[in-house]
Amino acid sequence: QALPVESGGGSVQAGGSLSLSCAASGYTSDSWYIGWFREAPGEEREGVAAINTRSEITYYADSVKGRFTISQDNAKNTIYLHMNNLRREDTAMYYCAATRFAGVVTWTPLDLRRYAYWGQGTQVTVQV
């Protein structure tokens, strides 16, 4: 299974927008969760958003609800994270990850311990 590949990171002013892409070939045509996670310096990695590639149901951390949107484009095998109204505290390395599931899931899709396939990350810096 090819690993996810992130792109789209960069530097943006507070209040601005940025969109990240995750090339996820092979992940969008079956039962997968694709998640976006972030890790700020000195902080633990945390779940930001996730999507069920079969149902397209989405999940968000409270800190990004209403500002971030995760979506998928099956034709392009790509998962996007659209980030609006960015804040300084959104500064982090953002990772895309994938995990396969079967049946009813009893764990939160934002739990990074459930994810087996990880990209290398893309840096997002919010300047104030």
PDB file of C-alpha atoms in Angstrom:
ATOM      1  CA  GLN A   1       0.000   0.000   0.000  1.00  0.00           C
ATOM      2  CA  ALA A   2       1.452   3.336  -1.065  1.00  0.00           C
ATOM      3  CA  LEU A   3       1.812   5.854   1.730  1.00  0.00           C
ATOM      4  CA  PRO A   4      -0.211   9.071   1.659  1.00  0.00           C
ATOM      5  CA  VAL A   5       1.591  12.169   0.371  1.00  0.00           C
ATOM      6  CA  GLU A   6       0.725  15.609   1.724  1.00  0.00           C
ATOM      7  CA  SER A   7       1.138  18.929  -0.039  1.00  0.00           C
ATOM      8  CA  GLY A   8      -0.074  22.493   0.202  1.00  0.00           C
ATOM      9  CA  GLY A   9       1.512  23.681   3.404  1.00  0.00           C
ATOM     10  CA  GLY A  10       2.997  27.118   3.752  1.00  0.00           C
ATOM     11  CA  SER A  11       2.927  30.382   5.638  1.00  0.00           C
ATOM     12  CA  VAL A  12      -0.232  32.461   5.991  1.00  0.00           C
ATOM     13  CA  GLN A  13      -1.384  35.453   7.985  1.00  0.00           C
ATOM     14  CA  ALA A  14      -3.756  34.941  10.873  1.00  0.00           C
ATOM     15  CA  GLY A  15      -7.320  34.997   9.622  1.00  0.00           C
ATOM     16  CA  GLY A  16      -6.266  33.655   6.251  1.00  0.00           C
ATOM     17  CA  SER A  17      -6.965  30.365   4.494  1.00  0.00           C
ATOM     18  CA  LEU A  18      -4.929  27.425   3.277  1.00  0.00           C
ATOM     19  CA  SER A  19      -5.800  24.116   1.688  1.00  0.00           C
ATOM     20  CA  LEU A  20      -3.857  20.906   2.144  1.00  0.00           C
ATOM     21  CA  SER A  21      -3.978  17.926  -0.176  1.00  0.00           C
ATOM     22  CA  CYS A  22      -3.350  14.280   0.559  1.00  0.00           C
ATOM     23  CA  ALA A  23      -2.660  12.032  -2.413  1.00  0.00           C
ATOM     24  CA  ALA A  24      -4.206   8.777  -1.257  1.00  0.00           C
ATOM     25  CA  SER A  25      -4.113   6.349  -4.125  1.00  0.00           C
ATOM     26  CA  GLY A  26      -5.917   3.140  -3.238  1.00  0.00           C
ATOM     27  CA  TYR A  27      -7.539   4.536  -0.130  1.00  0.00           C
ATOM     28  CA  THR A  28     -10.664   6.159  -1.449  1.00  0.00           C
ATOM     29  CA  SER A  29     -12.301   3.196  -3.136  1.00  0.00           C
ATOM     30  CA  ASP A  30     -12.846   0.987  -0.106  1.00  0.00           C
ATOM     31  CA  SER A  31     -13.524   1.171   3.611  1.00  0.00           C
ATOM     32  CA  TRP A  32     -10.902   3.534   4.918  1.00  0.00           C
ATOM     33  CA  TYR A  33     -10.650   6.374   7.350  1.00  0.00           C
ATOM     34  CA  ILE A  34      -8.389   9.164   6.175  1.00  0.00           C
ATOM     35  CA  GLY A  35      -7.373  11.564   8.880  1.00  0.00           C
ATOM     36  CA  TRP A  36      -5.494  14.800   9.212  1.00  0.00           C
ATOM     37  CA  PHE A  37      -3.344  15.144  12.288  1.00  0.00           C
ATOM     38  CA  ARG A  38      -1.026  17.884  13.471  1.00  0.00           C
ATOM     39  CA  GLU A  39       1.944  18.194  15.746  1.00  0.00           C
ATOM     40  CA  ALA A  40       3.156  21.519  17.083  1.00  0.00           C
ATOM     41  CA  PRO A  41       6.651  21.899  18.596  1.00  0.00           C
ATOM     42  CA  GLY A  42       6.651  20.513  22.112  1.00  0.00           C
ATOM     43  CA  GLU A  43       3.125  19.186  21.756  1.00  0.00           C
ATOM     44  CA  GLU A  44       1.670  15.764  21.195  1.00  0.00           C
ATOM     45  CA  ARG A  45       0.274  14.854  17.810  1.00  0.00           C
ATOM     46  CA  GLU A  46      -3.488  15.345  17.729  1.00  0.00           C
ATOM     47  CA  GLY A  47      -6.368  14.507  15.451  1.00  0.00           C
ATOM     48  CA  VAL A  48      -7.816  17.404  13.483  1.00  0.00           C
ATOM     49  CA  ALA A  49     -10.304  15.916  11.031  1.00  0.00           C
ATOM     50  CA  ALA A  50     -11.181  12.567   9.508  1.00  0.00           C
ATOM     51  CA  ILE A  51     -13.419  11.183   6.795  1.00  0.00           C
ATOM     52  CA  ASN A  52     -14.973   7.787   6.178  1.00  0.00           C
ATOM     53  CA  THR A  53     -14.198   7.210   2.505  1.00  0.00           C
ATOM     54  CA  ARG A  54     -17.222   4.982   2.015  1.00  0.00           C
ATOM     55  CA  SER A  55     -19.949   7.078   3.669  1.00  0.00           C
ATOM     56  CA  GLU A  56     -18.080  10.422   3.478  1.00  0.00           C
ATOM     57  CA  ILE A  57     -19.087  11.106   7.080  1.00  0.00           C
ATOM     58  CA  THR A  58     -16.668  13.607   8.573  1.00  0.00           C
ATOM     59  CA  TYR A  59     -15.283  14.171  12.065  1.00  0.00           C
ATOM     60  CA  TYR A  60     -13.617  17.234  13.547  1.00  0.00           C
ATOM     61  CA  ALA A  61     -11.759  18.227  16.654  1.00  0.00           C
ATOM     62  CA  ASP A  62     -13.603  20.889  18.645  1.00  0.00           C
ATOM     63  CA  SER A  63     -10.751  23.338  18.073  1.00  0.00           C
ATOM     64  CA  VAL A  64     -11.311  23.400  14.306  1.00  0.00           C
ATOM     65  CA  LYS A  65     -15.072  22.908  13.959  1.00  0.00           C
ATOM     66  CA  GLY A  66     -16.561  25.584  11.755  1.00  0.00           C
ATOM     67  CA  ARG A  67     -13.143  26.573  10.394  1.00  0.00           C
ATOM     68  CA  PHE A  68     -11.741  23.409   8.768  1.00  0.00           C
ATOM     69  CA  THR A  69     -13.404  21.166   6.196  1.00  0.00           C
ATOM     70  CA  ILE A  70     -12.233  17.732   5.104  1.00  0.00           C
ATOM     71  CA  SER A  71     -13.386  16.405   1.754  1.00  0.00           C
ATOM     72  CA  GLN A  72     -12.508  13.767  -0.789  1.00  0.00           C
ATOM     73  CA  ASP A  73     -12.259  13.646  -4.563  1.00  0.00           C
ATOM     74  CA  ASN A  74     -12.482  10.012  -5.596  1.00  0.00           C
ATOM     75  CA  ALA A  75     -11.590  10.741  -9.217  1.00  0.00           C
ATOM     76  CA  LYS A  76      -8.312  12.274  -8.086  1.00  0.00           C
ATOM     77  CA  ASN A  77      -7.746   9.900  -5.138  1.00  0.00           C
ATOM     78  CA  THR A  78      -7.196  12.967  -3.033  1.00  0.00           C
ATOM     79  CA  ILE A  79      -8.330  14.089   0.398  1.00  0.00           C
ATOM     80  CA  TYR A  80      -8.384  17.811   1.124  1.00  0.00           C
ATOM     81  CA  LEU A  81      -8.259  19.851   4.293  1.00  0.00           C
ATOM     82  CA  HIS A  82      -9.575  23.353   3.718  1.00  0.00           C
ATOM     83  CA  MET A  83      -8.588  25.638   6.568  1.00  0.00           C
ATOM     84  CA  ASN A  84     -10.207  29.029   7.107  1.00  0.00           C
ATOM     85  CA  ASN A  85      -9.792  31.729   9.729  1.00  0.00           C
ATOM     86  CA  LEU A  86      -6.412  30.341  10.696  1.00  0.00           C
ATOM     87  CA  ARG A  87      -5.013  31.135  14.110  1.00  0.00           C
ATOM     88  CA  ARG A  88      -1.487  31.170  15.462  1.00  0.00           C
ATOM     89  CA  GLU A  89      -2.269  28.004  17.421  1.00  0.00           C
ATOM     90  CA  ASP A  90      -2.925  26.180  14.143  1.00  0.00           C
ATOM     91  CA  THR A  91       0.799  26.344  13.408  1.00  0.00           C
ATOM     92  CA  ALA A  92       2.051  22.766  13.199  1.00  0.00           C
ATOM     93  CA  MET A  93       3.268  19.975  10.980  1.00  0.00           C
ATOM     94  CA  TYR A  94       0.179  18.448   9.407  1.00  0.00           C
ATOM     95  CA  TYR A  95       0.081  14.751   8.601  1.00  0.00           C
ATOM     96  CA  CYS A  96      -2.297  12.697   6.512  1.00  0.00           C
ATOM     97  CA  ALA A  97      -2.881   9.125   7.632  1.00  0.00           C
ATOM     98  CA  ALA A  98      -5.020   6.180   6.620  1.00  0.00           C
ATOM     99  CA  THR A  99      -6.479   3.154   8.293  1.00  0.00           C
ATOM    100  CA  ARG A 100      -8.710   0.421   7.004  1.00  0.00           C
ATOM    101  CA  PHE A 101     -11.840  -0.609   8.848  1.00  0.00           C
ATOM    102  CA  ALA A 102     -14.411  -3.360   8.718  1.00  0.00           C
ATOM    103  CA  GLY A 103     -17.847  -3.508  10.263  1.00  0.00           C
ATOM    104  CA  VAL A 104     -18.979  -1.158  12.998  1.00  0.00           C
ATOM    105  CA  VAL A 105     -16.263   1.102  14.368  1.00  0.00           C
ATOM    106  CA  THR A 106     -16.298   1.652  18.135  1.00  0.00           C
ATOM    107  CA  TRP A 107     -13.335   4.023  18.293  1.00  0.00           C
ATOM    108  CA  THR A 108     -13.070   7.665  17.373  1.00  0.00           C
ATOM    109  CA  PRO A 109     -11.648   8.278  13.889  1.00  0.00           C
ATOM    110  CA  LEU A 110      -9.501  11.043  15.414  1.00  0.00           C
ATOM    111  CA  ASP A 111      -7.513   8.524  17.449  1.00  0.00           C
ATOM    112  CA  LEU A 112      -4.088   8.524  15.827  1.00  0.00           C
ATOM    113  CA  ARG A 113      -3.227   5.155  17.385  1.00  0.00           C
ATOM    114  CA  ARG A 114      -5.651   3.535  14.954  1.00  0.00           C
ATOM    115  CA  TYR A 115      -3.830   4.732  11.868  1.00  0.00           C
ATOM    116  CA  ALA A 116      -1.303   2.510  10.112  1.00  0.00           C
ATOM    117  CA  TYR A 117      -0.204   4.493   7.059  1.00  0.00           C
ATOM    118  CA  TRP A 118       1.333   7.930   7.503  1.00  0.00           C
ATOM    119  CA  GLY A 119       2.643  10.598   5.199  1.00  0.00           C
ATOM    120  CA  GLN A 120       5.764  12.687   5.803  1.00  0.00           C
ATOM    121  CA  GLY A 121       3.867  15.826   6.740  1.00  0.00           C
ATOM    122  CA  THR A 122       3.573  19.381   5.486  1.00  0.00           C
ATOM    123  CA  GLN A 123       4.300  22.478   7.557  1.00  0.00           C
ATOM    124  CA  VAL A 124       1.660  25.121   8.209  1.00  0.00           C
ATOM    125  CA  THR A 125       2.784  28.370   9.807  1.00  0.00           C
ATOM    126  CA  VAL A 126       0.312  31.073  10.815  1.00  0.00           C
ATOM    127  CA  GLN A 127       1.851  34.497  11.300  1.00  0.00           C
ATOM    128  CA  VAL A 128       0.375  37.206  13.498  1.00  0.00           C
TER     129      VAL A 128
END
